[in-house]
Short mmCIF file of C-alpha atoms and ligand atoms in Angstrom, two decimals:
data_model
loop_
_atom_site.label_atom_id
_atom_site.label_comp_id
_atom_site.label_asym_id
_atom_site.label_seq_id
_atom_site.Cartn_x
_atom_site.Cartn_y
_atom_site.Cartn_z
CA MET A 91 10.22 -0.54 22.91
CA LYS A 92 6.63 -1.50 22.77
CA ILE A 93 5.24 -2.39 19.37
CA ALA A 94 1.36 -2.78 18.76
CA VAL A 95 0.93 -5.23 15.93
CA LEU A 96 -2.32 -4.72 13.96
CA PRO A 97 -2.55 -6.79 10.97
CA GLY A 98 -5.99 -6.22 9.86
CA ASP A 99 -7.63 -7.75 6.86
CA GLY A 100 -7.00 -9.45 3.63
CA ILE A 101 -3.35 -9.78 2.99
CA GLY A 102 -2.43 -7.70 6.13
CA THR A 103 -2.23 -10.81 8.32
CA GLU A 104 0.32 -12.52 5.83
CA ILE A 105 2.63 -9.56 5.29
CA VAL A 106 2.68 -8.44 8.88
CA ALA A 107 3.74 -11.95 9.78
CA GLU A 108 6.91 -11.65 7.66
CA ALA A 109 7.74 -8.14 8.97
CA VAL A 110 7.33 -9.57 12.53
CA LYS A 111 9.78 -12.41 11.58
CA VAL A 112 12.21 -9.89 10.24
CA LEU A 113 12.01 -7.78 13.55
CA ASN A 114 12.50 -10.79 15.54
CA ALA A 115 15.59 -11.82 13.57
CA LEU A 116 17.17 -8.50 14.61
CA ASP A 117 17.80 -9.86 18.25
CA MET A 118 16.65 -6.77 19.89
CA LYS A 119 14.35 -6.39 22.95
CA PHE A 120 10.87 -5.60 21.64
CA GLU A 121 7.52 -6.01 23.33
CA MET A 122 5.17 -6.97 20.62
CA GLU A 123 1.61 -7.35 21.29
CA THR A 124 -1.03 -8.08 18.60
CA ALA A 125 -4.65 -6.85 18.32
CA LEU A 126 -7.57 -7.11 15.93
CA VAL A 127 -8.41 -4.14 13.63
CA GLY A 128 -10.67 -3.16 10.77
CA GLY A 129 -13.19 -5.74 9.42
CA ALA A 130 -11.63 -8.58 11.42
CA ALA A 131 -12.05 -6.50 14.59
CA TYR A 132 -15.66 -5.64 13.48
CA ASP A 133 -16.33 -9.42 13.06
CA ALA A 134 -15.08 -10.33 16.60
CA HIS A 135 -16.04 -7.33 18.33
CA GLY A 136 -18.63 -5.14 16.33
CA HIS A 137 -16.32 -2.27 15.94
CA PRO A 138 -13.51 -1.76 13.49
CA LEU A 139 -11.43 -0.03 16.20
CA PRO A 140 -12.34 -1.36 19.58
CA GLU A 141 -11.44 0.36 22.57
CA SER A 142 -8.84 -2.17 23.55
CA THR A 143 -7.05 -1.98 20.29
CA LEU A 144 -6.97 1.82 20.38
CA LYS A 145 -5.70 1.77 23.98
CA LEU A 146 -2.94 -0.83 23.10
CA ALA A 147 -1.80 1.65 20.11
CA MET A 148 -1.81 4.71 22.53
CA GLN A 149 0.31 3.00 25.01
CA SER A 150 2.92 1.64 22.33
CA ASP A 151 5.88 3.51 20.98
CA ALA A 152 4.85 2.50 17.54
CA VAL A 153 2.13 0.61 15.57
CA LEU A 154 2.93 -1.86 12.93
CA PHE A 155 -0.26 -1.83 10.60
CA GLY A 156 -1.13 -4.22 7.81
CA ALA A 157 -4.23 -3.05 5.80
CA VAL A 158 -7.84 -3.05 6.43
CA GLY A 159 -10.95 -3.50 4.17
CA ASP A 160 -12.82 -5.97 2.20
CA TRP A 161 -15.76 -5.45 -0.21
CA LYS A 162 -18.15 -7.47 2.00
CA TYR A 163 -18.03 -4.39 4.69
CA ASP A 164 -18.93 -1.89 2.02
CA THR A 165 -22.40 -1.93 2.89
CA LEU A 166 -22.14 -1.30 6.70
CA ASP A 167 -23.01 2.27 8.18
CA ARG A 168 -19.85 4.41 7.50
CA PRO A 169 -18.88 4.46 11.25
CA LEU A 170 -18.52 0.71 11.24
CA ARG A 171 -16.58 0.41 8.03
CA PRO A 172 -12.95 -0.96 8.35
CA GLU A 173 -11.43 2.31 6.91
CA GLN A 174 -12.71 4.15 9.96
CA ALA A 175 -10.09 2.13 12.06
CA ILE A 176 -7.26 3.89 10.24
CA LEU A 177 -8.84 7.27 10.50
CA GLY A 178 -9.70 6.73 14.05
CA LEU A 179 -5.96 5.86 14.86
CA ARG A 180 -4.69 8.94 12.93
CA LYS A 181 -7.15 11.24 14.82
CA ASN A 182 -6.72 9.68 18.28
CA LEU A 183 -2.82 9.63 18.19
CA GLY A 184 -2.58 12.77 16.52
CA LEU A 185 -0.75 11.34 13.47
CA PHE A 186 -0.52 14.55 11.59
CA ALA A 187 2.66 14.05 9.47
CA ASN A 188 2.34 11.31 6.70
CA PHE A 189 5.69 10.31 4.81
CA ARG A 190 5.04 8.52 1.64
CA PRO A 191 8.31 7.85 -0.24
CA ALA A 192 8.05 6.71 -3.75
CA ILE A 193 11.50 5.01 -4.47
CA CYS A 194 12.36 3.34 -7.91
CA TYR A 195 14.67 0.42 -7.10
CA LYS A 196 17.20 -0.03 -9.80
CA GLU A 197 16.12 -3.67 -10.30
CA LEU A 198 12.42 -2.73 -10.78
CA VAL A 199 12.99 0.03 -13.44
CA ASN A 200 10.94 -2.06 -15.84
CA ALA A 201 8.12 -2.68 -13.58
CA SER A 202 6.67 0.94 -14.30
CA SER A 203 4.50 1.83 -16.99
CA LEU A 204 6.49 4.84 -17.56
CA LYS A 205 9.79 4.92 -19.73
CA PRO A 206 12.81 3.60 -17.77
CA GLU A 207 14.63 6.94 -18.27
CA LEU A 208 12.02 8.83 -16.80
CA ILE A 209 12.02 6.85 -13.42
CA ALA A 210 15.39 5.34 -13.07
CA GLY A 211 16.81 6.79 -9.76
CA LEU A 212 13.33 8.29 -8.73
CA ASP A 213 13.39 9.27 -5.02
CA ILE A 214 10.41 11.44 -4.18
CA LEU A 215 8.95 11.85 -0.73
CA ILE A 216 5.36 12.91 -0.38
CA ILE A 217 4.60 14.32 2.74
CA ARG A 218 0.73 14.52 3.44
CA GLU A 219 -1.15 16.24 6.22
CA LEU A 220 -3.11 13.68 7.81
CA THR A 221 -5.66 14.96 10.42
CA GLY A 222 -7.25 17.91 8.96
CA ASP A 223 -8.73 19.09 5.60
CA ILE A 224 -12.03 17.74 4.28
CA TYR A 225 -11.37 14.32 5.73
CA PHE A 226 -12.16 15.47 9.17
CA GLY A 227 -13.79 19.00 8.63
CA GLN A 228 -17.02 19.62 10.37
CA PRO A 229 -19.98 20.12 9.50
CA ARG A 230 -20.53 17.32 7.08
CA GLY A 231 -23.62 15.30 6.34
CA ARG A 232 -26.70 15.07 4.38
CA ARG A 233 -29.64 17.67 4.41
CA VAL A 234 -32.28 19.69 2.43
CA SER A 235 -30.20 22.14 0.55
CA PRO A 236 -30.97 25.61 2.09
CA ASP A 237 -29.98 27.76 -0.96
CA GLY A 238 -28.77 27.78 -4.65
CA ALA A 239 -30.35 26.76 -7.83
CA PHE A 240 -31.47 23.56 -6.24
CA ALA A 241 -32.82 24.83 -2.89
CA GLY A 242 -35.14 22.26 -1.33
CA ALA A 243 -33.36 19.41 -2.90
CA GLU A 244 -31.50 16.73 -0.92
CA GLU A 245 -27.84 17.33 -0.63
CA ALA A 246 -24.60 16.11 0.79
CA PHE A 247 -21.71 18.28 2.03
CA ASP A 248 -18.20 18.04 3.67
CA THR A 249 -16.00 20.97 5.05
CA MET A 250 -12.43 21.73 3.84
CA ARG A 251 -10.62 23.65 6.57
CA TYR A 252 -7.34 24.22 7.85
CA THR A 253 -6.18 26.03 11.08
CA ARG A 254 -2.81 28.02 11.06
CA PRO A 255 -0.95 25.67 13.46
CA GLU A 256 -1.93 22.67 11.41
CA VAL A 257 -0.21 24.17 8.26
CA GLU A 258 2.72 25.58 10.23
CA ARG A 259 3.42 22.25 11.63
CA ILE A 260 3.47 20.12 8.62
CA ALA A 261 5.22 22.78 6.60
CA ARG A 262 8.14 22.57 9.40
CA VAL A 263 8.12 18.90 8.92
CA ALA A 264 8.46 19.24 5.08
CA PHE A 265 11.31 21.73 5.32
CA GLU A 266 13.13 19.77 8.03
CA ALA A 267 12.96 16.49 5.99
CA ALA A 268 14.34 18.33 2.77
CA ARG A 269 17.26 19.44 4.88
CA LYS A 270 18.12 15.72 4.93
CA ARG A 271 17.58 15.35 1.33
CA SER A 272 18.17 17.60 -1.77
CA LYS A 273 16.75 20.70 -0.10
CA ARG A 274 13.85 21.21 -2.24
CA VAL A 275 10.35 21.46 -1.38
CA THR A 276 7.16 21.69 -3.58
CA SER A 277 3.89 22.57 -1.90
CA VAL A 278 0.89 21.61 -3.69
CA ASP A 279 -2.22 23.55 -3.33
CA LYS A 280 -5.29 24.69 -5.15
CA ALA A 281 -4.94 28.39 -4.31
CA ASN A 282 -6.37 29.46 -7.59
CA VAL A 283 -9.75 28.38 -6.44
CA LEU A 284 -9.97 27.44 -2.88
CA GLU A 285 -9.76 29.71 0.10
CA THR A 286 -8.30 26.94 2.33
CA PHE A 287 -5.47 26.54 0.05
CA GLN A 288 -4.44 30.17 -0.55
CA PHE A 289 -4.23 30.17 3.15
CA TRP A 290 -2.21 27.03 3.06
CA LYS A 291 0.13 28.59 0.42
CA ASP A 292 0.74 31.92 2.32
CA ILE A 293 1.60 30.02 5.51
CA VAL A 294 3.87 27.59 3.86
CA ALA A 295 5.61 30.80 2.26
CA GLU A 296 5.68 32.34 5.69
CA VAL A 297 7.43 29.32 7.43
CA HIS A 298 9.81 29.11 4.50
CA LYS A 299 11.47 32.38 5.77
CA ASP A 300 12.86 30.08 8.69
CA TYR A 301 14.57 27.74 6.03
CA PRO A 302 16.50 30.20 3.70
CA ASP A 303 18.64 27.05 2.88
CA ILE A 304 15.62 25.17 1.11
CA ALA A 305 14.24 25.97 -2.26
CA LEU A 306 10.41 26.16 -2.08
CA ASP A 307 8.05 26.21 -5.24
CA HIS A 308 4.31 26.11 -5.23
CA MET A 309 2.13 24.15 -7.66
CA TYR A 310 -1.35 23.74 -8.25
CA VAL A 311 -2.64 20.20 -7.65
CA ASP A 312 -3.72 19.56 -11.22
CA ASN A 313 -0.61 20.55 -12.63
CA ALA A 314 1.41 18.43 -9.96
CA ALA A 315 -0.65 15.33 -11.07
CA MET A 316 0.36 16.08 -14.67
CA GLN A 317 4.04 16.87 -13.79
CA LEU A 318 4.34 13.67 -11.93
CA VAL A 319 3.86 11.46 -14.89
CA LYS A 320 5.47 13.90 -17.19
CA GLU A 321 8.82 14.65 -15.27
CA PRO A 322 8.55 12.92 -12.05
CA LYS A 323 12.45 13.54 -11.18
CA ARG A 324 11.72 17.35 -11.09
CA PHE A 325 10.13 16.58 -7.36
CA ASP A 326 11.85 15.88 -4.21
CA VAL A 327 9.94 16.52 -1.12
CA VAL A 328 6.13 17.41 -1.84
CA VAL A 329 4.08 18.77 0.79
CA THR A 330 0.36 18.86 0.41
CA GLY A 331 -3.03 18.62 2.42
CA ASN A 332 -4.83 15.41 3.35
CA MET A 333 -6.99 14.88 0.24
CA PHE A 334 -4.48 16.02 -2.49
CA GLY A 335 -2.04 13.92 -0.70
CA ASP A 336 -4.18 10.94 -0.73
CA ILE A 337 -4.40 10.98 -4.43
CA LEU A 338 -1.01 12.34 -5.44
CA SER A 339 0.79 9.55 -3.23
CA ASP A 340 -1.17 6.77 -5.10
CA GLU A 341 -0.22 8.25 -8.20
CA ALA A 342 3.53 8.65 -7.36
CA SER A 343 3.58 4.91 -5.89
CA MET A 344 2.52 3.89 -9.18
CA LEU A 345 5.27 5.54 -11.13
CA THR A 346 7.60 2.93 -9.75
CA GLY A 347 5.24 0.20 -10.90
CA SER A 348 5.55 -1.66 -7.58
CA ILE A 349 3.23 -0.49 -4.74
CA GLY A 350 4.11 -3.63 -3.07
CA MET A 351 7.55 -2.16 -2.13
CA LEU A 352 6.39 1.24 -0.65
CA PRO A 353 6.40 1.69 2.99
CA SER A 354 4.90 4.70 4.73
CA ALA A 355 4.90 6.35 8.25
CA SER A 356 2.41 8.45 10.00
CA LEU A 357 3.82 10.44 13.11
CA ASN A 358 2.62 12.57 15.72
CA ALA A 359 4.59 15.43 17.64
CA SER A 360 6.31 12.88 19.95
CA ARG A 361 7.47 10.69 17.33
CA GLN A 362 4.96 8.09 18.12
CA GLY A 363 4.10 6.55 14.82
CA LEU A 364 1.91 4.36 12.75
CA TYR A 365 3.84 2.48 10.08
CA GLU A 366 1.99 0.42 7.07
CA PRO A 367 2.47 -0.51 3.63
CA SER A 368 1.31 2.08 1.02
CA HIS A 369 -1.08 -0.56 -0.54
CA GLY A 370 -4.34 -1.85 0.69
CA SER A 371 -5.65 -5.27 1.77
CA ALA A 372 -5.99 -6.82 -1.80
CA PRO A 373 -8.93 -9.08 -0.88
CA ASP A 374 -8.45 -10.57 -4.41
CA ILE A 375 -5.28 -12.36 -3.53
CA SER A 376 -5.56 -12.69 0.24
CA GLY A 377 -5.04 -16.14 1.69
CA LYS A 378 -3.11 -17.33 -1.47
CA GLY A 379 0.49 -16.53 0.16
CA VAL A 380 1.30 -14.61 -3.05
CA ALA A 381 1.30 -10.87 -1.78
CA ASN A 382 4.64 -8.97 -1.60
CA PRO A 383 5.60 -8.56 2.17
CA LEU A 384 8.43 -6.10 1.30
CA ALA A 385 6.49 -2.90 1.72
CA THR A 386 5.62 -4.01 5.19
CA ILE A 387 9.17 -5.01 5.96
CA LEU A 388 10.39 -1.75 4.82
CA SER A 389 7.59 0.08 7.10
CA ALA A 390 9.24 -1.87 9.79
CA ALA A 391 12.50 -0.31 8.99
CA MET A 392 10.95 3.06 8.96
CA MET A 393 9.49 2.32 12.48
CA LEU A 394 13.05 1.55 13.77
CA ARG A 395 14.31 4.75 12.34
CA PHE A 396 11.45 7.17 13.14
CA SER A 397 9.95 6.10 16.44
CA LEU A 398 12.50 3.71 18.10
CA ASN A 399 15.59 5.55 17.18
CA GLN A 400 17.47 2.37 15.83
CA GLU A 401 19.01 3.72 12.47
CA GLU A 402 21.39 0.91 12.27
CA ALA A 403 18.75 -1.74 12.46
CA ALA A 404 16.71 0.21 9.89
CA VAL A 405 19.66 0.34 7.50
CA ARG A 406 20.27 -3.52 8.12
CA ILE A 407 16.68 -4.16 6.84
CA GLU A 408 16.79 -1.81 3.93
CA ASN A 409 20.07 -3.53 2.87
CA ALA A 410 18.75 -6.98 3.19
CA VAL A 411 15.73 -5.92 0.97
CA LYS A 412 18.09 -4.79 -1.65
CA LYS A 413 20.05 -7.82 -1.34
CA VAL A 414 17.09 -10.26 -2.17
CA LEU A 415 16.08 -8.01 -5.08
CA ALA A 416 19.64 -8.28 -6.30
CA GLN A 417 19.34 -12.23 -5.94
CA GLY A 418 16.55 -11.97 -8.39
CA LEU A 419 13.74 -12.92 -6.04
CA ARG A 420 10.26 -11.51 -7.02
CA THR A 421 6.75 -11.71 -5.88
CA GLY A 422 4.12 -11.79 -8.72
CA ASP A 423 3.48 -7.93 -8.59
CA ILE A 424 7.08 -7.35 -9.31
CA TYR A 425 8.00 -10.25 -11.40
CA SER A 426 9.55 -10.02 -14.84
CA GLU A 427 11.19 -12.61 -17.04
CA GLY A 428 14.27 -14.36 -15.80
CA ALA A 429 13.59 -13.72 -11.93
CA THR A 430 12.82 -16.24 -9.44
CA ARG A 431 9.28 -16.11 -8.48
CA VAL A 432 8.43 -16.53 -4.74
CA GLY A 433 5.48 -16.25 -2.41
CA THR A 434 5.04 -14.19 0.59
CA ARG A 435 6.71 -16.46 3.09
CA GLU A 436 9.71 -17.26 0.85
CA MET A 437 10.33 -13.63 0.39
CA GLY A 438 10.20 -12.91 4.14
CA GLU A 439 12.36 -15.76 4.81
CA ALA A 440 14.95 -14.56 2.23
CA VAL A 441 15.00 -11.26 3.93
CA VAL A 442 15.62 -12.84 7.34
CA LYS A 443 18.52 -14.86 5.70
CA ALA A 444 20.05 -11.72 4.13
CA LEU A 445 20.06 -10.07 7.44
C1 IPM B 570 -4.63 5.91 2.48
C2 IPM B 570 -6.28 5.39 2.17
C3 IPM B 570 -7.08 5.97 3.37
C4 IPM B 570 -7.20 7.51 3.13
C5 IPM B 570 -8.39 5.29 3.50
C6 IPM B 570 -8.31 3.65 3.61
C7 IPM B 570 -9.17 5.92 4.49
O1 IPM B 570 -6.49 5.63 0.98
O2 IPM B 570 -4.18 5.82 3.54
O3 IPM B 570 -4.31 6.59 1.55
O4 IPM B 570 -8.03 7.92 2.36
O5 IPM B 570 -6.50 8.21 3.78
MG1 MG B 571 -5.08 6.58 -0.31
#
C-alpha cells in the first residue's frame, strides 16, 4: 500500500503530520512518501505541481493531501497558482467522483449556526462530479467580443459542457452509494435554464432505470441551496456537477458548524484516490498549532476504506475520533464552554491514544 503524502501550504503541513501519526499507530505496512505541492512547490521548484510530485501521486494507491494556497500567490499567473495543483491532480489521475459527507456529530450540535433540531443527526453525502463542467471546459479565455450588444468590447468566457459518459458514470456512483445508505438520491441541476443541465437531468433519469430500488428526485440548484438551510435532513445523497457541487458542498459543510471535521475523497475508476479535508489552508492560523486535524485524520480513514480496502482500520480511526470528542477535547474551531481546549498536536495525540 503506497501512499503519497502531500501536505501543501498553510495549516496543511500541521494537520497532515497528525494524520500520518495516526496511520503509523495502526501498525500496518504502508509505504509513505512525502512531496511538495501548491505554493510550497512553487517556491522550491517554480511550479505548484512539479513533475516529480505528479509522478509520485500517479504511482501511489492513494494521495493524502493537506491544503494549498496563500494570499501571497494570488498575483501569480493562473497556471502557477497553488489551486492549479489540485486541479492538475484531479485531471491527471481522472478523479471524477468527489465524496463530500456533511455529518453532524452529536457532541457538536451547538457548533452550527442553525437550530440544533434542524441539524441533529444530519448525514448528507454530496457527490460532486470533479473533472468536467465549466471547470475544465474548452474553449475559455479572453478576447474581443465577436457579437451581441457589446460586440467589439473586451470579454472573458468559460465553457460549461458534459459528455454522456461523464454524466452516466457519476450517476452510477451516486446510485451505488445510495444503496449503502437510505436509498435516496437528489440530482441537482439548472435544467430550467442550461442546456448542459437538461442533458444532465435526462441522463440521470435514464441511468436511474437500472436502480429501481433507489428513489430519485431532481432539484434546481437555487432551490437546493435554499432547502439545504431550510430542511437539510430531507437530503441523503446529492449528486451534481462540478461547479454546483463546489458551492453546495461548502454550504452543506457549514450546516454542521465544523468544517474542521469534514473529510473528502476523490476517486477514479480504479479506486485510486485523493483524500483531503474539506477546508482550506487557513493561512491566518497557520504555524500556530491550533488547526483542527480531525478532518484530515478522518480523510485518512476514508482512504483506508475506499482505496486501500481496510474497512476495519477505517472504523477504528472513526471510533477513536468519536472517543476524543466524547472526552470533551476541542480545537478552537469547535470549542464551546466547558470543553477542554487543545491544539493540533494534542488532538492528534489524543486520537492515537484512543486507537
Ligand atoms: C474545492 C476547492 C477547489 C475547487 C479550488 C481550490 C480549486 O474550492 O476543492 O472545493 O474549486 O474545486
Ligand atoms: Mg470549494
